[in-house]
mmCIF file of C-alpha atoms in Angstrom:
data_model
loop_
_atom_site.group_PDB
_atom_site.id
_atom_site.type_symbol
_atom_site.label_atom_id
_atom_site.label_comp_id
_atom_site.label_asym_id
_atom_site.label_seq_id
_atom_site.Cartn_x
_atom_site.Cartn_y
_atom_site.Cartn_z
ATOM 1 C CA MET A 1 0.000 0.000 0.000
ATOM 2 C CA VAL A 2 1.323 3.454 -0.936
ATOM 3 C CA GLU A 3 2.195 5.597 2.072
ATOM 4 C CA GLN A 4 0.003 8.681 2.597
ATOM 5 C CA VAL A 5 1.795 11.952 3.382
ATOM 6 C CA SER A 6 -0.234 14.982 4.418
ATOM 7 C CA PRO A 7 0.345 18.236 2.493
ATOM 8 C CA ALA A 8 1.689 19.880 5.678
ATOM 9 C CA LEU A 9 4.171 17.061 6.277
ATOM 10 C CA ALA A 10 5.197 17.172 2.608
ATOM 11 C CA ARG A 11 6.053 20.862 3.004
ATOM 12 C CA ARG A 12 8.106 20.155 6.122
ATOM 13 C CA ILE A 13 9.916 17.270 4.439
ATOM 14 C CA ALA A 14 10.743 19.471 1.444
ATOM 15 C CA LEU A 15 11.990 22.377 3.545
ATOM 16 C CA ALA A 16 14.020 20.142 5.851
ATOM 17 C CA ALA A 17 15.687 18.563 2.823
ATOM 18 C CA GLN A 18 16.609 22.059 1.701
ATOM 19 C CA GLY A 19 18.312 22.828 5.005
ATOM 20 C CA PHE A 20 15.577 24.762 6.801
ATOM 21 C CA GLY A 21 14.532 24.141 10.381
ATOM 22 C CA ARG A 22 18.056 23.508 11.635
ATOM 23 C CA PRO A 23 19.803 25.559 14.315
ATOM 24 C CA ARG A 24 21.859 28.288 12.706
ATOM 25 C CA PRO A 25 25.608 28.132 13.319
ATOM 26 C CA ALA A 26 27.068 30.735 15.654
ATOM 27 C CA VAL A 27 29.624 31.586 12.949
ATOM 28 C CA VAL A 28 29.265 30.893 9.241
ATOM 29 C CA GLY A 29 32.568 29.910 7.656
ATOM 30 C CA THR A 30 33.667 28.086 4.528
ATOM 31 C CA ARG A 31 32.819 24.709 6.091
ATOM 32 C CA GLN A 32 29.183 25.712 6.527
ATOM 33 C CA LEU A 33 29.011 27.250 3.048
ATOM 34 C CA ASN A 34 30.579 24.174 1.459
ATOM 35 C CA GLY A 35 28.117 22.005 3.345
ATOM 36 C CA LEU A 36 25.202 24.056 2.075
ATOM 37 C CA ILE A 37 26.337 23.848 -1.564
ATOM 38 C CA ASP A 38 26.740 20.099 -1.154
ATOM 39 C CA ARG A 39 23.221 19.860 0.308
ATOM 40 C CA LEU A 40 21.645 21.862 -2.518
ATOM 41 C CA GLY A 41 23.921 20.486 -5.241
ATOM 42 C CA LEU A 42 24.233 23.853 -6.968
ATOM 43 C CA LEU A 43 23.673 27.595 -6.669
ATOM 44 C CA GLN A 44 21.824 29.211 -9.552
ATOM 45 C CA ILE A 45 23.459 32.367 -10.909
ATOM 46 C CA ASP A 46 21.643 35.524 -11.939
ATOM 47 C CA SER A 47 23.133 38.939 -12.647
ATOM 48 C CA VAL A 48 20.346 41.120 -11.194
ATOM 49 C CA ASN A 49 21.656 42.898 -8.087
ATOM 50 C CA VAL A 50 19.032 45.546 -7.333
ATOM 51 C CA PHE A 51 18.874 43.884 -3.911
ATOM 52 C CA GLU A 52 21.531 41.168 -4.020
ATOM 53 C CA ARG A 53 22.722 38.677 -6.622
ATOM 54 C CA SER A 54 20.763 35.488 -6.375
ATOM 55 C CA HIS A 55 23.497 32.997 -5.536
ATOM 56 C CA TYR A 56 24.224 34.756 -2.231
ATOM 57 C CA LEU A 57 20.639 34.462 -1.005
ATOM 58 C CA PRO A 58 20.155 30.702 -0.374
ATOM 59 C CA ALA A 59 23.011 30.710 2.133
ATOM 60 C CA PHE A 60 21.622 33.766 3.928
ATOM 61 C CA ALA A 61 18.126 32.224 4.013
ATOM 62 C CA ARG A 62 19.397 29.035 5.644
ATOM 63 C CA LEU A 63 22.450 30.082 7.649
ATOM 64 C CA GLY A 64 21.868 33.748 8.464
ATOM 65 C CA GLY A 65 24.294 36.604 7.997
ATOM 66 C CA TYR A 66 27.717 35.689 6.622
ATOM 67 C CA ASP A 67 30.708 37.261 4.940
ATOM 68 C CA ARG A 68 30.001 37.172 1.215
ATOM 69 C CA THR A 69 33.707 37.241 0.393
ATOM 70 C CA LEU A 70 33.876 33.699 1.805
ATOM 71 C CA LEU A 71 31.380 32.525 -0.795
ATOM 72 C CA ASP A 72 33.283 34.488 -3.448
ATOM 73 C CA ARG A 73 36.378 32.443 -2.663
ATOM 74 C CA LEU A 74 34.390 29.248 -3.157
ATOM 75 C CA THR A 75 32.784 30.331 -6.427
ATOM 76 C CA TYR A 76 34.920 33.050 -8.068
ATOM 77 C CA ASP A 77 38.406 31.701 -7.346
ATOM 78 C CA ALA A 78 39.845 29.468 -10.063
ATOM 79 C CA ARG A 79 41.524 27.334 -7.379
ATOM 80 C CA SER A 80 38.297 26.630 -5.508
ATOM 81 C CA PRO A 81 36.519 23.236 -5.677
ATOM 82 C CA HIS A 82 33.684 24.817 -7.683
ATOM 83 C CA THR A 83 33.133 25.838 -11.266
ATOM 84 C CA GLU A 84 30.115 26.684 -13.418
ATOM 85 C CA TYR A 85 27.914 24.850 -15.846
ATOM 86 C CA TRP A 86 24.303 24.717 -17.044
ATOM 87 C CA ALA A 87 23.301 22.310 -14.295
ATOM 88 C CA HIS A 88 19.834 23.828 -13.784
ATOM 89 C CA GLU A 89 20.261 27.158 -15.440
ATOM 90 C CA ALA A 90 23.750 28.673 -15.156
ATOM 91 C CA ALA A 91 24.953 27.517 -11.761
ATOM 92 C CA PHE A 92 27.937 27.066 -9.500
ATOM 93 C CA MET A 93 28.641 23.407 -8.796
ATOM 94 C CA ARG A 94 31.426 21.078 -7.711
ATOM 95 C CA LYS A 95 34.177 20.537 -10.284
ATOM 96 C CA GLU A 96 33.983 16.826 -9.567
ATOM 97 C CA ASP A 97 30.411 16.793 -10.918
ATOM 98 C CA TRP A 98 31.508 17.829 -14.432
ATOM 99 C CA PRO A 99 31.398 14.257 -15.867
ATOM 100 C CA LEU A 100 27.727 13.967 -14.873
ATOM 101 C CA PHE A 101 26.887 16.505 -17.589
ATOM 102 C CA ALA A 102 28.848 15.015 -20.490
ATOM 103 C CA TRP A 103 25.545 13.876 -22.049
ATOM 104 C CA ARG A 104 24.240 17.448 -21.924
ATOM 105 C CA MET A 105 27.414 18.789 -23.524
ATOM 106 C CA ARG A 106 26.982 16.361 -26.402
ATOM 107 C CA GLU A 107 23.338 17.349 -26.807
ATOM 108 C CA TYR A 108 24.275 21.032 -26.879
ATOM 109 C CA ARG A 109 26.944 20.360 -29.510
ATOM 110 C CA LYS A 110 24.381 18.500 -31.627
ATOM 111 C CA SER A 111 21.891 21.367 -31.285
ATOM 112 C CA TYR A 112 24.235 24.325 -31.692
ATOM 113 C CA GLY A 113 27.360 23.010 -33.373
ATOM 114 C CA GLY A 114 26.153 20.871 -36.261
ATOM 115 C CA PRO A 115 26.494 21.383 -40.021
ATOM 116 C CA GLY A 116 25.492 24.888 -41.115
ATOM 117 C CA SER A 117 25.410 26.201 -37.544
ATOM 118 C CA TRP A 118 26.873 29.554 -36.540
ATOM 119 C CA TYR A 119 29.594 27.610 -34.731
ATOM 120 C CA GLU A 120 30.643 25.749 -37.872
ATOM 121 C CA VAL A 121 30.477 28.846 -40.053
ATOM 122 C CA ASN A 122 32.779 30.661 -37.597
ATOM 123 C CA GLU A 123 35.194 27.775 -37.203
ATOM 124 C CA SER A 124 38.205 30.015 -37.864
ATOM 125 C CA THR A 125 37.290 32.234 -34.902
ATOM 126 C CA VAL A 126 36.842 29.145 -32.709
ATOM 127 C CA ASP A 127 40.224 27.725 -33.766
ATOM 128 C CA TRP A 128 41.898 31.065 -33.070
ATOM 129 C CA LEU A 129 40.281 31.195 -29.623
ATOM 130 C CA ARG A 130 41.575 27.730 -28.767
ATOM 131 C CA GLY A 131 45.088 28.917 -29.473
ATOM 132 C CA GLU A 132 44.601 32.180 -27.597
ATOM 133 C CA LEU A 133 43.293 30.400 -24.483
ATOM 134 C CA ALA A 134 46.071 27.809 -24.655
ATOM 135 C CA ALA A 135 48.676 30.575 -24.781
ATOM 136 C CA ASN A 136 47.171 33.218 -22.486
ATOM 137 C CA GLY A 137 44.144 31.851 -20.601
ATOM 138 C CA PRO A 138 42.205 32.196 -18.389
ATOM 139 C CA LEU A 139 40.775 35.351 -19.932
ATOM 140 C CA LEU A 140 37.748 37.596 -19.665
ATOM 141 C CA ALA A 141 35.936 37.933 -22.977
ATOM 142 C CA GLY A 142 36.840 41.637 -23.016
ATOM 143 C CA GLU A 143 40.565 40.871 -22.654
ATOM 144 C CA ILE A 144 40.705 38.992 -25.939
ATOM 145 C CA GLU A 145 41.959 41.114 -28.817
ATOM 146 C CA HIS A 146 40.337 40.080 -32.083
ATOM 147 C CA ASP A 147 38.649 41.887 -34.954
ATOM 148 C CA ALA A 148 35.425 40.014 -34.131
ATOM 149 C CA ASN A 149 35.456 41.090 -30.490
ATOM 150 C CA HIS A 150 32.998 43.955 -30.652
ATOM 151 C CA ARG A 151 29.337 44.184 -29.725
ATOM 152 C CA THR A 152 26.853 43.765 -32.517
ATOM 153 C CA GLY A 153 23.814 45.349 -30.868
ATOM 154 C CA PRO A 154 22.715 47.148 -27.708
ATOM 155 C CA TRP A 155 24.589 46.788 -24.428
ATOM 156 C CA TRP A 156 23.551 43.125 -24.102
ATOM 157 C CA GLY A 157 24.703 42.272 -27.646
ATOM 158 C CA TRP A 158 27.480 39.657 -27.754
ATOM 159 C CA SER A 159 30.543 39.902 -29.942
ATOM 160 C CA GLU A 160 31.423 36.898 -32.083
ATOM 161 C CA VAL A 161 34.225 36.133 -29.641
ATOM 162 C CA LYS A 162 31.827 36.072 -26.671
ATOM 163 C CA ARG A 163 29.351 33.983 -28.644
ATOM 164 C CA ALA A 164 32.050 31.478 -29.573
ATOM 165 C CA LEU A 165 33.264 31.256 -25.975
ATOM 166 C CA GLU A 166 29.746 30.584 -24.728
ATOM 167 C CA ARG A 167 29.248 27.857 -27.332
ATOM 168 C CA MET A 168 32.553 26.275 -26.350
ATOM 169 C CA PHE A 169 31.416 26.451 -22.725
ATOM 170 C CA LEU A 170 28.138 24.690 -23.569
ATOM 171 C CA PHE A 171 30.062 21.953 -25.359
ATOM 172 C CA GLY A 172 32.474 21.431 -22.460
ATOM 173 C CA GLU A 173 35.486 22.555 -24.484
ATOM 174 C CA VAL A 174 35.897 25.620 -22.288
ATOM 175 C CA ALA A 175 35.335 25.858 -18.540
ATOM 176 C CA ILE A 176 34.982 28.840 -16.233
ATOM 177 C CA ALA A 177 38.081 29.628 -14.176
ATOM 178 C CA GLY A 178 36.363 31.920 -11.688
ATOM 179 C CA ARG A 179 35.019 35.422 -12.135
ATOM 180 C CA THR A 180 36.341 38.986 -11.952
ATOM 181 C CA ARG A 181 33.795 41.724 -11.196
ATOM 182 C CA PHE A 182 31.164 39.053 -11.870
ATOM 183 C CA GLN A 183 32.526 38.470 -15.402
ATOM 184 C CA ARG A 184 33.436 34.939 -16.386
ATOM 185 C CA ARG A 185 37.059 34.005 -16.953
ATOM 186 C CA TYR A 186 37.281 31.454 -19.768
ATOM 187 C CA ALA A 187 39.924 28.752 -20.058
ATOM 188 C CA LEU A 188 40.393 25.447 -21.786
ATOM 189 C CA THR A 189 38.770 22.744 -19.704
ATOM 190 C CA ALA A 190 42.075 20.963 -19.127
ATOM 191 C CA ASP A 191 43.404 24.134 -17.488
ATOM 192 C CA VAL A 192 40.489 24.330 -15.024
ATOM 193 C CA LEU A 193 39.589 20.774 -14.047
ATOM 194 C CA PRO A 194 41.955 18.262 -12.428
ATOM 195 C CA ALA A 195 42.986 15.143 -14.315
ATOM 196 C CA SER A 196 40.998 13.005 -11.858
ATOM 197 C CA VAL A 197 37.834 14.696 -13.163
ATOM 198 C CA LEU A 198 38.803 14.816 -16.838
ATOM 199 C CA ASP A 199 39.769 11.141 -16.875
ATOM 200 C CA ARG A 200 36.482 9.987 -15.319
ATOM 201 C CA THR A 201 33.661 8.902 -17.610
ATOM 202 C CA VAL A 202 30.074 8.272 -16.576
ATOM 203 C CA SER A 203 27.550 6.612 -18.857
ATOM 204 C CA ASP A 204 24.490 8.641 -19.793
ATOM 205 C CA ASP A 205 22.160 6.299 -17.921
ATOM 206 C CA ASP A 206 24.289 6.349 -14.782
ATOM 207 C CA ALA A 207 24.664 10.142 -14.905
ATOM 208 C CA ILE A 208 20.946 10.789 -15.283
ATOM 209 C CA ARG A 209 20.060 8.316 -12.540
ATOM 210 C CA GLU A 210 22.599 9.940 -10.216
ATOM 211 C CA LEU A 211 21.338 13.453 -10.966
ATOM 212 C CA LEU A 212 17.757 12.376 -10.298
ATOM 213 C CA ARG A 213 18.864 10.688 -7.072
ATOM 214 C CA ARG A 214 20.502 13.928 -5.958
ATOM 215 C CA ALA A 215 17.395 15.871 -6.910
ATOM 216 C CA ALA A 216 15.305 13.541 -4.757
ATOM 217 C CA VAL A 217 17.679 14.022 -1.808
ATOM 218 C CA ALA A 218 17.572 17.806 -2.248
ATOM 219 C CA HIS A 219 13.772 17.873 -2.559
ATOM 220 C CA GLY A 220 12.997 15.199 0.017
ATOM 221 C CA ILE A 221 9.660 14.536 -1.619
ATOM 222 C CA GLY A 222 8.272 15.275 -5.066
ATOM 223 C CA THR A 223 6.932 14.221 -8.414
ATOM 224 C CA ALA A 224 8.799 13.083 -11.501
ATOM 225 C CA ARG A 225 8.590 16.616 -12.894
ATOM 226 C CA ASP A 226 9.901 18.077 -9.646
ATOM 227 C CA PHE A 227 12.943 15.837 -9.655
ATOM 228 C CA ALA A 228 13.542 16.198 -13.398
ATOM 229 C CA ASP A 229 13.398 19.991 -13.245
ATOM 230 C CA TYR A 230 16.143 20.178 -10.602
ATOM 231 C CA TYR A 231 18.772 19.402 -13.235
ATOM 232 C CA ARG A 232 16.526 20.085 -16.234
ATOM 233 C CA ILE A 233 16.324 16.511 -17.478
ATOM 234 C CA LYS A 234 13.720 15.663 -20.088
ATOM 235 C CA GLY A 235 12.367 12.699 -21.964
ATOM 236 C CA PRO A 236 11.512 9.051 -21.264
ATOM 237 C CA ARG A 237 14.795 8.347 -19.472
ATOM 238 C CA VAL A 238 13.422 10.204 -16.434
ATOM 239 C CA ALA A 239 10.774 7.554 -15.832
ATOM 240 C CA VAL A 240 13.292 4.765 -16.408
ATOM 241 C CA ALA A 241 15.768 6.196 -13.904
ATOM 242 C CA LEU A 242 13.106 6.886 -11.267
ATOM 243 C CA GLN A 243 11.832 3.328 -11.555
ATOM 244 C CA GLU A 244 15.388 2.049 -11.091
ATOM 245 C CA LEU A 245 15.770 4.210 -7.983
ATOM 246 C CA GLU A 246 12.461 2.914 -6.664
ATOM 247 C CA ASP A 247 13.466 -0.683 -7.339
ATOM 248 C CA ALA A 248 16.733 -0.056 -5.487
ATOM 249 C CA GLY A 249 14.838 1.262 -2.468
ATOM 250 C CA GLU A 250 16.190 4.815 -2.774
ATOM 251 C CA LEU A 251 12.760 6.233 -3.554
ATOM 252 C CA VAL A 252 9.604 5.310 -1.643
ATOM 253 C CA PRO A 253 6.266 5.789 -3.455
ATOM 254 C CA VAL A 254 3.912 8.111 -1.594
ATOM 255 C CA GLN A 255 0.628 9.857 -2.176
ATOM 256 C CA VAL A 256 -0.067 13.447 -1.109
ATOM 257 C CA PRO A 257 -3.738 14.494 -0.988
ATOM 258 C CA GLY A 258 -4.305 17.494 -3.211
ATOM 259 C CA TRP A 259 -1.388 16.720 -5.512
ATOM 260 C CA GLU A 260 -3.470 16.093 -8.602
ATOM 261 C CA SER A 261 -3.412 16.530 -12.353
ATOM 262 C CA ALA A 262 -6.588 16.403 -14.430
ATOM 263 C CA GLY A 263 -8.445 15.245 -11.324
ATOM 264 C CA ARG A 264 -6.140 12.294 -10.685
ATOM 265 C CA PRO A 265 -3.513 11.861 -7.962
ATOM 266 C CA VAL A 266 0.013 12.632 -9.163
ATOM 267 C CA ARG A 267 2.564 9.896 -8.631
ATOM 268 C CA ALA A 268 5.114 11.004 -6.035
ATOM 269 C CA TRP A 269 8.111 9.654 -4.148
ATOM 270 C CA MET A 270 9.938 10.408 -0.923
ATOM 271 C CA HIS A 271 13.650 9.790 -0.537
ATOM 272 C CA ARG A 272 14.237 6.974 1.923
ATOM 273 C CA ASP A 273 16.511 9.145 4.103
ATOM 274 C CA ALA A 274 14.255 12.214 4.136
ATOM 275 C CA ARG A 275 13.617 13.786 7.526
ATOM 276 C CA LYS A 276 9.975 14.033 8.629
ATOM 277 C CA PRO A 277 9.844 16.907 11.120
ATOM 278 C CA ARG A 278 6.733 17.188 13.269
ATOM 279 C CA GLN A 279 7.230 20.928 13.201
ATOM 280 C CA LEU A 280 9.617 23.268 11.467
ATOM 281 C CA GLU A 281 10.615 26.768 12.457
ATOM 282 C CA ALA A 282 11.999 29.071 9.778
ATOM 283 C CA ALA A 283 11.967 32.721 8.770
ATOM 284 C CA ALA A 284 13.595 33.610 5.474
ATOM 285 C CA LEU A 285 13.460 35.667 2.312
ATOM 286 C CA LEU A 286 13.871 33.437 -0.736
ATOM 287 C CA SER A 287 15.591 34.296 -3.970
ATOM 288 C CA PRO A 288 13.367 33.950 -7.046
ATOM 289 C CA PHE A 289 15.912 31.293 -8.042
ATOM 290 C CA ASP A 290 15.928 29.378 -4.752
ATOM 291 C CA PRO A 291 15.268 25.639 -5.258
ATOM 292 C CA VAL A 292 12.225 25.912 -2.980
ATOM 293 C CA VAL A 293 10.408 28.054 -5.576
ATOM 294 C CA TRP A 294 12.328 27.891 -8.849
ATOM 295 C CA TYR A 295 9.930 25.299 -10.306
ATOM 296 C CA ARG A 296 6.762 27.370 -10.221
ATOM 297 C CA ASP A 297 4.395 24.397 -10.625
ATOM 298 C CA ARG A 298 5.855 22.819 -7.483
ATOM 299 C CA ALA A 299 5.564 26.089 -5.541
ATOM 300 C CA LEU A 300 1.889 26.278 -6.475
ATOM 301 C CA ARG A 301 1.156 22.619 -5.721
ATOM 302 C CA MET A 302 3.085 22.479 -2.462
ATOM 303 C CA PHE A 303 2.552 25.960 -1.003
ATOM 304 C CA GLY A 304 -0.446 27.305 -2.913
ATOM 305 C CA PHE A 305 1.917 30.074 -4.039
ATOM 306 C CA HIS A 306 1.456 31.434 -7.555
ATOM 307 C CA TYR A 307 4.798 32.986 -8.416
ATOM 308 C CA ARG A 308 6.063 34.771 -11.494
ATOM 309 C CA ILE A 309 9.109 37.007 -11.490
ATOM 310 C CA GLU A 310 8.358 40.384 -13.077
ATOM 311 C CA ILE A 311 11.825 41.571 -14.106
ATOM 312 C CA TYR A 312 10.855 41.406 -17.767
ATOM 313 C CA THR A 313 7.345 42.796 -17.242
ATOM 314 C CA PRO A 314 6.915 46.492 -18.145
ATOM 315 C CA ALA A 315 6.746 48.549 -14.955
ATOM 316 C CA PRO A 316 3.087 49.644 -15.380
ATOM 317 C CA LYS A 317 2.025 45.992 -15.684
ATOM 318 C CA ARG A 318 3.906 44.673 -12.649
ATOM 319 C CA VAL A 319 1.710 43.411 -9.838
ATOM 320 C CA PHE A 320 4.140 42.499 -7.068
ATOM 321 C CA GLY A 321 7.345 44.278 -8.086
ATOM 322 C CA TYR A 322 10.548 44.028 -10.076
ATOM 323 C CA TYR A 323 12.299 41.506 -7.827
ATOM 324 C CA SER A 324 9.791 40.239 -5.285
ATOM 325 C CA LEU A 325 11.104 37.715 -2.787
ATOM 326 C CA PRO A 326 8.851 35.020 -1.313
ATOM 327 C CA ILE A 327 8.569 35.265 2.472
ATOM 328 C CA LEU A 328 8.924 31.907 4.225
ATOM 329 C CA LEU A 329 7.622 31.535 7.774
ATOM 330 C CA ASN A 330 7.798 28.031 9.219
ATOM 331 C CA ASP A 331 6.355 25.731 6.531
ATOM 332 C CA ALA A 332 4.372 28.351 4.590
ATOM 333 C CA LEU A 333 5.019 31.042 2.008
ATOM 334 C CA VAL A 334 3.086 33.885 3.613
ATOM 335 C CA GLY A 335 3.878 36.844 1.372
ATOM 336 C CA ARG A 336 6.293 38.530 -0.970
ATOM 337 C CA ILE A 337 8.417 41.646 -0.719
ATOM 338 C CA ASP A 338 10.264 43.700 -3.335
ATOM 339 C CA LEU A 339 13.553 45.037 -1.959
ATOM 340 C CA LYS A 340 16.239 47.401 -3.167
ATOM 341 C CA SER A 341 19.618 47.903 -1.519
ATOM 342 C CA ASP A 342 20.310 51.634 -1.769
ATOM 343 C CA ARG A 343 23.974 51.383 -0.854
ATOM 344 C CA GLN A 344 24.721 55.055 -1.392
ATOM 345 C CA ALA A 345 22.079 56.096 1.155
ATOM 346 C CA GLY A 346 22.661 53.100 3.427
ATOM 347 C CA VAL A 347 19.000 52.084 3.190
ATOM 348 C CA LEU A 348 17.182 48.830 2.496
ATOM 349 C CA ARG A 349 14.101 50.054 0.620
ATOM 350 C CA ILE A 350 10.818 48.178 0.535
ATOM 351 C CA GLN A 351 9.289 48.810 -2.886
ATOM 352 C CA SER A 352 6.203 46.695 -2.243
ATOM 353 C CA ALA A 353 5.052 44.130 0.300
ATOM 354 C CA TRP A 354 2.118 41.739 0.185
ATOM 355 C CA THR A 355 0.665 38.979 2.313
ATOM 356 C CA GLU A 356 -0.812 35.784 0.948
ATOM 357 C CA PRO A 357 -4.384 34.737 1.816
ATOM 358 C CA GLY A 358 -4.343 33.075 5.206
ATOM 359 C CA ALA A 359 -1.050 34.626 6.320
ATOM 360 C CA PRO A 360 -0.796 34.398 10.130
ATOM 361 C CA PRO A 361 -1.290 37.536 12.252
ATOM 362 C CA ALA A 362 2.320 37.236 13.454
ATOM 363 C CA THR A 363 3.659 37.818 9.924
ATOM 364 C CA LEU A 364 4.552 41.470 10.553
ATOM 365 C CA ASP A 365 6.184 40.790 13.924
ATOM 366 C CA ARG A 366 8.372 38.063 12.461
ATOM 367 C CA LEU A 367 9.196 39.990 9.294
ATOM 368 C CA LEU A 368 10.540 43.083 11.071
ATOM 369 C CA PRO A 369 13.572 41.402 12.707
ATOM 370 C CA LEU A 370 14.219 39.502 9.480
ATOM 371 C CA LEU A 371 14.387 42.784 7.557
ATOM 372 C CA ALA A 372 16.703 44.265 10.188
ATOM 373 C CA GLU A 373 18.964 41.222 9.885
ATOM 374 C CA THR A 374 18.859 41.518 6.092
ATOM 375 C CA ALA A 375 19.852 45.191 6.174
ATOM 376 C CA ALA A 376 22.735 44.449 8.539
ATOM 377 C CA TRP A 377 23.955 41.632 6.279
ATOM 378 C CA GLN A 378 23.908 44.072 3.372
ATOM 379 C CA GLY A 379 25.855 46.627 5.398
ATOM 380 C CA LEU A 380 22.916 49.044 5.409
ATOM 381 C CA GLU A 381 21.953 51.254 8.322
ATOM 382 C CA ARG A 382 18.169 51.160 8.237
ATOM 383 C CA VAL A 383 15.023 49.843 6.551
ATOM 384 C CA GLU A 384 12.535 52.189 4.913
ATOM 385 C CA VAL A 385 9.306 51.813 2.965
ATOM 386 C CA ALA A 386 9.584 53.650 -0.348
ATOM 387 C CA GLU A 387 7.147 56.399 -1.200
ATOM 388 C CA GLY A 388 4.234 54.936 -3.141
ATOM 389 C CA ALA A 389 5.050 51.379 -2.095
ATOM 390 C CA ARG A 390 2.247 48.999 -2.981
ATOM 391 C CA GLY A 391 0.738 46.034 -1.177
ATOM 392 C CA ASP A 392 -1.390 45.412 1.894
ATOM 393 C CA LEU A 393 1.711 44.852 4.034
ATOM 394 C CA ALA A 394 3.451 48.101 3.010
ATOM 395 C CA PRO A 395 1.457 50.500 5.247
ATOM 396 C CA LEU A 396 1.820 48.163 8.223
ATOM 397 C CA LEU A 397 5.571 48.066 7.696
ATOM 398 C CA ALA A 398 5.661 51.833 7.249
ATOM 399 C CA THR A 399 3.915 52.347 10.582
ATOM 400 C CA ALA A 400 6.138 49.836 12.349
ATOM 401 C CA LEU A 401 9.250 51.413 10.860
ATOM 402 C CA ALA A 402 7.921 54.962 11.450
ATOM 403 C CA THR A 403 8.344 55.708 7.762
ATOM 404 C CA PRO A 404 5.711 57.926 6.113
ATOM 405 C CA LEU A 405 4.307 56.594 2.872
#
């Protein structure tokens, strides 16, 4: 008989698997940060820094305030144990995990490097880049002197050199040897990864099964789509690998009331080692690219939280704000808040703040110290509600913070 898991327990299992509900360390050092990356498997990268760049936020949400330069050493330094690849989207991950994505590199080469592709047409540029990186790498794209290294459009337009480097990165020919001022430093893969990694081969079936196993550990509980989305795996091999994990006893079939599709229960599994907390205490602001919410269908099914980031929505059409962060209290997503770090003025500005239906009365009282902690972590002196801030929570915050709207 399939085990029944209540929706509330499913939420607690999922959050516990993600590292919530644990006592925070008195001091956050590289050991704690390494442990967190190992727990999550990866940190998604995004360049938006109106509040803070996304990859810093999961550690703050789970561990509390920490020195961001420590995470920089683990992610930006070429000598660190981490590099980058398209593991979910662009993400920091362990160098030793590189062989698990060889199948993806081949698929990218087939899609973007075949006959008649831009990559093939510009083969001379690619060959020249190989020689340049061999002689002078690692290099920022802007450090490479070549006639083709000029933008072809607006500020986001890539030069042919940048485009070639990114293709080579997709194909695994080039790896990222850290970052400088958030810009990637490109190098030949053999100059970034140790021989122990380069010499290791993993079959496609084994790699996909291992990635899905890790996704199940990181999620604790979920559906096939949940697990597959963690590392963006598609196709029939997902079902095959999950069945193998179930047969091996790694995954336990469960049923969660309310998890349905077209009126039918959705098949779900729990990892055999998942914790099942009776209660879970947490207070955190989540990045839009935090694993708890990055798969929007899961956020809706598990938390009843309809979430869409509005960065690319024209300002007049935004509902919740440019960079709204889900507010996690215990095992519920109780609201969302759009923040801006005004570093020149030393102010953490609340652009908008909303509660979700059914948010507990204590939401405001628990949010205030969290915002104070957030401002301190950012090196800001105070928290203010911006003039014209929207949302039902904004005036309550303004009163509590003694900030006129």
